[in-house]
XYZ file of C-alpha atoms in Angstrom:
164
model
C -48.249 -63.393 135.348
C -45.110 -63.154 133.283
C -41.591 -64.320 134.154
C -40.190 -60.792 134.118
C -37.988 -59.568 136.964
C -39.651 -57.757 139.836
C -40.135 -54.072 139.073
C -38.305 -51.365 140.962
C -40.542 -48.902 142.838
C -39.465 -45.350 143.578
C -40.324 -41.715 142.925
C -38.671 -40.168 139.875
C -37.184 -36.713 140.517
C -39.397 -33.930 139.149
C -36.458 -32.565 137.156
C -36.135 -35.848 135.258
C -39.875 -36.098 134.627
C -39.958 -32.481 133.382
C -37.056 -33.073 130.989
C -39.009 -35.267 128.555
C -42.383 -35.457 126.826
C -45.010 -37.334 128.843
C -45.225 -40.193 126.348
C -41.481 -40.852 126.664
C -41.663 -40.643 130.462
C -44.483 -43.191 130.738
C -42.805 -45.481 128.179
C -39.658 -45.482 130.331
C -41.698 -46.458 133.402
C -43.411 -49.304 131.530
C -40.108 -50.544 130.050
C -38.392 -50.551 133.456
C -35.890 -47.828 132.518
C -37.492 -45.708 135.245
C -39.005 -47.042 138.472
C -42.722 -47.618 138.835
C -44.535 -45.367 141.330
C -44.603 -46.951 144.816
C -48.448 -47.075 144.811
C -48.280 -49.656 142.011
C -46.553 -52.132 144.317
C -50.025 -52.654 145.812
C -51.543 -53.789 142.503
C -48.479 -55.146 140.635
C -49.457 -54.277 137.065
C -47.984 -56.272 134.187
C -48.245 -56.611 130.400
C -48.532 -52.854 130.128
C -48.956 -51.121 126.780
C -48.938 -47.479 125.882
C -49.651 -45.151 123.014
C -50.434 -41.458 122.966
C -53.601 -41.001 125.022
C -54.123 -44.698 125.841
C -52.678 -46.861 128.627
C -53.497 -50.530 129.264
C -52.244 -52.804 132.024
C -53.242 -56.065 133.660
C -53.259 -57.077 137.313
C -54.577 -59.836 139.540
C -56.718 -59.007 142.591
C -55.863 -61.185 145.563
C -56.817 -61.942 149.131
C -54.465 -59.175 150.333
C -56.821 -56.667 148.656
C -59.887 -57.761 150.658
C -62.036 -55.463 152.767
C -63.818 -56.518 155.999
C -66.880 -57.813 154.095
C -64.925 -60.434 152.158
C -64.408 -58.929 148.709
C -61.748 -56.847 146.975
C -61.709 -53.334 148.434
C -62.898 -50.538 146.153
C -59.539 -48.861 146.685
C -57.959 -51.530 144.484
C -60.147 -50.470 141.565
C -59.551 -46.809 142.445
C -55.766 -47.255 142.207
C -56.096 -48.967 138.827
C -58.570 -46.490 137.354
C -56.915 -43.314 138.662
C -53.498 -44.550 137.531
C -54.689 -45.496 134.044
C -56.470 -42.175 133.534
C -53.583 -40.123 134.920
C -50.967 -41.948 132.880
C -53.097 -41.595 129.733
C -53.215 -37.839 130.350
C -49.473 -37.773 131.066
C -48.737 -39.347 127.661
C -50.205 -36.268 125.990
C -48.170 -33.653 127.883
C -45.218 -31.745 126.409
C -41.812 -31.320 128.042
C -41.958 -29.285 131.257
C -45.646 -29.975 131.919
C -47.270 -31.895 134.765
C -50.756 -32.764 135.949
C -52.683 -33.641 139.068
C -56.101 -35.182 139.556
C -58.750 -32.613 140.484
C -61.580 -35.135 140.789
C -62.660 -38.549 139.651
C -65.849 -40.571 139.768
C -65.976 -44.349 139.947
C -68.897 -46.643 139.243
C -68.543 -50.192 140.570
C -70.456 -52.625 138.373
C -69.335 -56.097 139.537
C -67.341 -57.087 142.586
C -63.885 -58.635 142.405
C -62.494 -61.484 144.468
C -59.269 -63.467 144.694
C -60.894 -65.808 142.156
C -61.512 -63.075 139.561
C -58.251 -63.796 137.775
C -56.510 -61.248 135.600
C -58.283 -57.925 135.131
C -57.566 -55.451 132.350
C -57.517 -51.701 132.997
C -57.632 -49.283 130.071
C -57.328 -45.516 130.429
C -58.071 -43.190 127.539
C -57.937 -39.408 127.241
C -61.061 -37.544 126.180
C -59.570 -34.057 125.922
C -56.215 -32.555 126.867
C -55.995 -28.791 126.895
C -53.485 -26.262 128.205
C -55.047 -26.103 131.696
C -57.360 -29.098 132.049
C -57.612 -32.662 130.800
C -60.357 -35.271 130.975
C -60.042 -39.032 130.682
C -61.965 -42.240 131.259
C -60.991 -45.772 132.278
C -62.544 -49.227 132.435
C -61.691 -52.426 134.276
C -62.852 -55.649 132.619
C -62.421 -59.303 133.546
C -61.063 -62.116 131.363
C -64.534 -62.581 129.840
C -64.699 -58.896 128.870
C -67.325 -58.084 131.510
C -67.228 -54.553 132.866
C -66.216 -54.489 136.542
C -65.811 -50.738 137.103
C -65.423 -47.524 135.139
C -64.429 -43.964 135.925
C -63.937 -40.458 134.598
C -61.514 -37.783 135.739
C -60.651 -34.131 135.395
C -56.981 -33.238 135.776
C -55.296 -29.889 136.231
C -52.491 -29.394 133.689
C -49.661 -27.049 134.710
C -46.162 -25.933 133.821
C -43.551 -27.382 136.171
C -41.673 -24.455 137.762
C -38.142 -24.095 136.395
C -36.664 -24.249 139.920
C -38.337 -27.670 140.434
C -36.921 -28.916 137.154
């Protein structure tokens, strides 16, 4: 991991999120100008990069992510994949627009353990329309081997003016 200060975790007020294009909002989260979502404290992403429609971050699965059968719980991959896909979609949204996940499908290809080392998660939009968006994401290990992949459909909506 890097020698950067610990990130701040909190929920950004909807009015602040709605006041800027999605790409700017996600850039501010990645730069530390805005707090990271509290769910990310569980996976501690780092070395994050962003461009319109594409989000990449790295994380390290550890013993604290284990399930009762002695491997990293599938929820760890689910957090990474859902976050990468959702943030990729968010980068494509105009001011005053939000999204929520309607559904996502995960395929687990290889298991992870505390010895897996750094994993790379990449989310990429497939299509972003006025009412729906689709995206995909992949988790790979340091050798470039596919560990898990997913697809999602998100509902895109205008944030009510009274919420903003």
